[in-house]
Amino acid sequence: AQRVTQPEKLLSVFKGAPVELKCNYSYSGSPELFWYVQYSRQRLQLLLRHISRESIKGFTADLNKGETSFHLKKPFAQEEDSAMYYCALRGGGAQKLVFGQGTRLTINP
Amino acid sequence: SAVISQKPSRDICQRGTSLTIQCQVDSQVTMMFWYRQQPGQSLTLIATANQGSEATYESGFVIDKFPISRPNLTFSTLTVSNMSPEDSSIYLCSVAWGEKLFFGSGTQLSVL
């Protein structure tokens, strides 16, 4: 079975501080992992995916197969990073995604 | 990227009635999906809308409750039938475009 776990429902950090949103997954094959973000009053959108190994808006995420994790990190948080973040998994060649519960990130000034 | 128009954006419905949600894409796409997001919960896939054939439903969702149409490669509808307050959720249309998924703005449904 495919499962994504985001242990923190809420995360609050101060502007300029490092931020890490945790994501663990369960999947027997080789998964594709994604981070989606939903800013206030906007639709859900792709932030980054592990295949691209890219940095978007200062965020990075590394797939750790040993720990089955895909944590999202940013060294210096900005107020505009406040949003709902979802970790998602795609496996078995299917296009559908399995989402985690989401973490609401609040950046305090 | 794909631009998705979903409507209605919200509705308040009476118990026992049905609501049809529309999803229009500006490009032809093979894969369209319908998700549900219950209050305080994550997104859960309802079904994959297949063009020219019946939708493929996930465990816990059935066609009688959530009939889906996919008449062409740019359009799909999801109907929430015989609604109860437990159906109060946000319903999201999603399309696969290349390796990425794009989402509609969602339909917030409240059932009284």
Tab-separated table of C-alpha atoms in Angstrom:
chain	number	residue	atom	x	y	z
A	1	ALA	CA	0.000	0.000	0.000
A	2	GLN	CA	1.065	3.549	-0.642
A	3	ARG	CA	1.054	5.935	2.276
A	4	VAL	CA	2.411	9.394	2.974
A	5	THR	CA	2.798	10.742	6.484
A	6	GLN	CA	3.374	14.342	7.451
A	7	PRO	CA	3.719	14.256	11.230
A	8	GLU	CA	3.258	17.981	11.811
A	9	LYS	CA	-0.138	19.513	11.179
A	10	LEU	CA	1.120	22.942	12.157
A	11	LEU	CA	4.592	24.453	12.020
A	12	SER	CA	5.496	27.961	13.040
A	13	VAL	CA	8.924	29.572	12.627
A	14	PHE	CA	10.303	33.064	12.625
A	15	LYS	CA	11.317	34.889	9.482
A	16	GLY	CA	14.931	34.166	8.632
A	17	ALA	CA	15.001	30.897	10.555
A	18	PRO	CA	15.514	27.539	8.851
A	19	VAL	CA	12.433	25.480	8.161
A	20	GLU	CA	11.987	21.760	7.639
A	21	LEU	CA	8.691	20.096	6.807
A	22	LYS	CA	8.793	16.378	7.370
A	23	CYS	CA	7.446	13.736	5.031
A	24	ASN	CA	7.747	9.974	5.326
A	25	TYR	CA	6.355	7.484	2.892
A	26	SER	CA	5.554	3.827	2.602
A	27	TYR	CA	5.869	2.155	-0.775
A	28	SER	CA	7.442	-1.109	-1.835
A	29	GLY	CA	8.692	0.023	-5.229
A	30	SER	CA	10.500	3.096	-6.530
A	31	PRO	CA	8.329	6.085	-5.780
A	32	GLU	CA	8.135	9.534	-7.227
A	33	LEU	CA	7.815	12.163	-4.532
A	34	PHE	CA	6.395	15.650	-4.816
A	35	TRP	CA	5.725	18.680	-2.699
A	36	TYR	CA	2.603	20.696	-3.436
A	37	VAL	CA	1.793	24.076	-1.917
A	38	GLN	CA	-1.434	25.983	-1.466
A	39	TYR	CA	-1.145	29.662	-0.668
A	40	SER	CA	-4.077	31.529	0.825
A	41	ARG	CA	-6.961	31.809	-1.669
A	42	GLN	CA	-4.966	30.093	-4.411
A	43	ARG	CA	-5.216	26.663	-5.943
A	44	LEU	CA	-2.961	23.762	-5.140
A	45	GLN	CA	0.227	23.889	-7.195
A	46	LEU	CA	3.375	21.873	-7.638
A	47	LEU	CA	6.357	23.166	-5.696
A	48	LEU	CA	8.980	20.604	-6.576
A	49	ARG	CA	9.560	16.943	-7.365
A	50	HIS	CA	12.445	14.732	-6.421
A	51	ILE	CA	13.217	13.695	-10.008
A	52	SER	CA	14.144	17.246	-10.952
A	53	ARG	CA	16.456	17.751	-7.977
A	54	GLU	CA	15.630	21.428	-8.267
A	55	SER	CA	15.407	24.310	-5.858
A	56	ILE	CA	12.206	26.304	-6.077
A	57	LYS	CA	11.730	29.504	-4.088
A	58	GLY	CA	14.721	28.456	-2.016
A	59	PHE	CA	13.174	25.122	-1.076
A	60	THR	CA	14.905	21.800	-1.608
A	61	ALA	CA	13.955	18.226	-0.831
A	62	ASP	CA	16.080	15.108	-0.978
A	63	LEU	CA	14.676	11.642	-1.339
A	64	ASN	CA	16.197	9.375	1.307
A	65	LYS	CA	15.264	5.831	0.398
A	66	GLY	CA	16.923	4.390	3.485
A	67	GLU	CA	14.767	6.472	5.787
A	68	THR	CA	11.840	6.590	3.335
A	69	SER	CA	11.714	10.338	3.749
A	70	PHE	CA	11.364	13.391	1.539
A	71	HIS	CA	11.685	16.335	3.880
A	72	LEU	CA	11.279	19.869	2.534
A	73	LYS	CA	13.862	22.394	3.639
A	74	LYS	CA	14.626	26.058	3.336
A	75	PRO	CA	17.567	27.718	5.096
A	76	PHE	CA	15.938	31.125	5.616
A	77	ALA	CA	12.164	31.324	5.844
A	78	GLN	CA	10.284	34.273	4.388
A	79	GLU	CA	6.833	35.529	5.296
A	80	GLU	CA	5.497	34.657	1.844
A	81	ASP	CA	6.292	31.017	2.539
A	82	SER	CA	3.274	30.831	4.829
A	83	ALA	CA	1.002	28.260	3.207
A	84	MET	CA	-0.312	24.722	3.353
A	85	TYR	CA	2.226	22.148	2.163
A	86	TYR	CA	1.390	18.648	0.969
A	87	CYS	CA	3.793	15.821	0.333
A	88	ALA	CA	2.614	13.386	-2.343
A	89	LEU	CA	3.695	10.072	-3.781
A	90	ARG	CA	3.191	8.481	-7.141
A	91	GLY	CA	4.089	4.893	-7.766
A	92	GLY	CA	3.665	1.930	-10.052
A	93	GLY	CA	3.608	3.969	-13.232
A	94	ALA	CA	0.227	5.442	-12.394
A	95	GLN	CA	-0.459	9.146	-12.725
A	96	LYS	CA	-2.567	9.446	-9.597
A	97	LEU	CA	-1.092	10.857	-6.406
A	98	VAL	CA	-1.383	9.834	-2.778
A	99	PHE	CA	-1.220	12.850	-0.497
A	100	GLY	CA	-0.102	13.342	3.058
A	101	GLN	CA	-2.237	15.144	5.595
A	102	GLY	CA	-0.564	18.458	4.971
A	103	THR	CA	1.399	20.867	7.148
A	104	ARG	CA	0.315	24.436	7.676
A	105	LEU	CA	3.449	26.552	7.790
A	106	THR	CA	3.290	29.967	9.386
A	107	ILE	CA	6.212	32.345	9.187
A	108	ASN	CA	6.178	34.916	11.951
A	109	PRO	CA	7.680	38.363	11.341
B	1	SER	CA	0.855	24.221	-18.327
B	2	ALA	CA	-2.818	23.321	-18.365
B	3	VAL	CA	-5.461	25.846	-17.324
B	4	ILE	CA	-8.397	24.299	-15.500
B	5	SER	CA	-11.791	25.911	-14.963
B	6	GLN	CA	-13.936	24.290	-12.336
B	7	LYS	CA	-17.455	25.286	-11.418
B	8	PRO	CA	-19.322	25.971	-9.321
B	9	SER	CA	-16.749	27.322	-6.894
B	10	ARG	CA	-19.105	26.699	-4.004
B	11	ASP	CA	-22.629	25.595	-3.311
B	12	ILE	CA	-24.948	24.933	-0.426
B	13	CYS	CA	-27.278	22.028	-1.024
B	14	GLN	CA	-30.109	20.267	0.708
B	15	ARG	CA	-29.860	16.710	1.920
B	16	GLY	CA	-31.010	14.177	-0.662
B	17	THR	CA	-30.306	16.344	-3.701
B	18	SER	CA	-27.506	15.991	-6.260
B	19	LEU	CA	-24.864	18.411	-7.504
B	20	THR	CA	-22.870	18.216	-10.715
B	21	ILE	CA	-19.409	19.763	-10.794
B	22	GLN	CA	-17.820	20.660	-14.109
B	23	CYS	CA	-14.161	20.684	-15.054
B	24	GLN	CA	-12.959	22.264	-18.302
B	25	VAL	CA	-9.348	22.170	-19.479
B	26	ASP	CA	-7.849	24.448	-22.109
B	27	SER	CA	-5.914	21.570	-23.698
B	28	GLN	CA	-6.589	17.964	-24.525
B	29	VAL	CA	-5.441	15.730	-21.688
B	30	THR	CA	-5.503	11.992	-21.325
B	31	MET	CA	-5.771	11.722	-17.571
B	32	MET	CA	-8.289	13.585	-15.437
B	33	PHE	CA	-8.872	12.916	-11.769
B	34	TRP	CA	-11.380	13.854	-9.107
B	35	TYR	CA	-10.241	14.348	-5.521
B	36	ARG	CA	-12.092	15.068	-2.309
B	37	GLN	CA	-10.779	17.036	0.631
B	38	GLN	CA	-12.904	16.697	3.726
B	39	PRO	CA	-12.584	19.315	6.467
B	40	GLY	CA	-9.204	19.016	8.159
B	41	GLN	CA	-8.247	16.061	6.004
B	42	SER	CA	-5.908	15.446	3.112
B	43	LEU	CA	-6.833	14.985	-0.523
B	44	THR	CA	-8.314	11.616	-1.342
B	45	LEU	CA	-8.654	10.345	-4.892
B	46	ILE	CA	-12.250	9.516	-5.810
B	47	ALA	CA	-11.739	8.273	-9.349
B	48	THR	CA	-9.891	8.581	-12.608
B	49	ALA	CA	-12.080	9.892	-15.420
B	50	ASN	CA	-11.397	7.932	-18.587
B	51	GLN	CA	-12.371	9.286	-21.967
B	52	GLY	CA	-14.603	6.861	-23.825
B	53	SER	CA	-14.995	4.391	-20.978
B	54	GLU	CA	-16.239	4.178	-17.420
B	55	ALA	CA	-14.350	5.922	-14.677
B	56	THR	CA	-12.020	3.933	-12.458
B	57	TYR	CA	-13.056	4.301	-8.817
B	58	GLU	CA	-10.858	4.041	-5.759
B	59	SER	CA	-11.700	1.876	-2.811
B	60	GLY	CA	-14.583	3.328	-0.863
B	61	PHE	CA	-16.112	5.228	-3.777
B	62	VAL	CA	-18.835	3.891	-6.052
B	63	ILE	CA	-20.334	4.963	-9.334
B	64	ASP	CA	-23.870	5.225	-7.984
B	65	LYS	CA	-22.786	7.856	-5.482
B	66	PHE	CA	-20.237	9.671	-7.650
B	67	PRO	CA	-21.124	9.226	-11.318
B	68	ILE	CA	-18.529	10.716	-13.635
B	69	SER	CA	-18.731	11.696	-17.272
B	70	ARG	CA	-15.812	12.254	-19.642
B	71	PRO	CA	-17.279	13.002	-23.056
B	72	ASN	CA	-14.041	14.315	-24.558
B	73	LEU	CA	-10.414	15.076	-23.772
B	74	THR	CA	-11.075	18.551	-22.352
B	75	PHE	CA	-14.125	18.101	-20.131
B	76	SER	CA	-15.403	16.029	-17.230
B	77	THR	CA	-18.183	16.177	-14.669
B	78	LEU	CA	-18.524	14.700	-11.216
B	79	THR	CA	-21.959	14.316	-9.661
B	80	VAL	CA	-22.409	13.950	-5.938
B	81	SER	CA	-25.690	12.065	-5.614
B	82	ASN	CA	-28.226	11.826	-2.837
B	83	MET	CA	-26.154	14.113	-0.680
B	84	SER	CA	-25.831	13.974	3.076
B	85	PRO	CA	-23.952	16.297	5.442
B	86	GLU	CA	-21.016	13.860	5.337
B	87	ASP	CA	-20.494	14.843	1.704
B	88	SER	CA	-19.585	18.378	2.746
B	89	SER	CA	-16.097	18.748	1.311
B	90	ILE	CA	-13.965	20.448	-1.246
B	91	TYR	CA	-13.991	18.589	-4.552
B	92	LEU	CA	-11.024	19.077	-6.858
B	93	CYS	CA	-10.503	18.323	-10.507
B	94	SER	CA	-6.965	17.489	-11.556
B	95	VAL	CA	-5.262	16.780	-14.865
B	96	ALA	CA	-1.979	15.162	-15.763
B	97	TRP	CA	0.104	17.346	-18.057
B	98	GLY	CA	3.405	15.753	-18.865
B	99	GLU	CA	4.881	14.604	-15.606
B	100	LYS	CA	2.939	17.126	-13.549
B	101	LEU	CA	-0.520	17.330	-12.070
B	102	PHE	CA	-2.491	20.556	-12.238
B	103	PHE	CA	-5.490	21.314	-10.081
B	104	GLY	CA	-8.669	23.252	-10.451
B	105	SER	CA	-9.636	25.835	-7.876
B	106	GLY	CA	-12.044	23.432	-6.220
B	107	THR	CA	-15.738	23.299	-5.396
B	108	GLN	CA	-16.643	23.864	-1.770
B	109	LEU	CA	-19.804	21.909	-1.059
B	110	SER	CA	-21.890	22.296	2.064
B	111	VAL	CA	-24.809	19.950	2.617
B	112	LEU	CA	-27.493	20.970	5.109
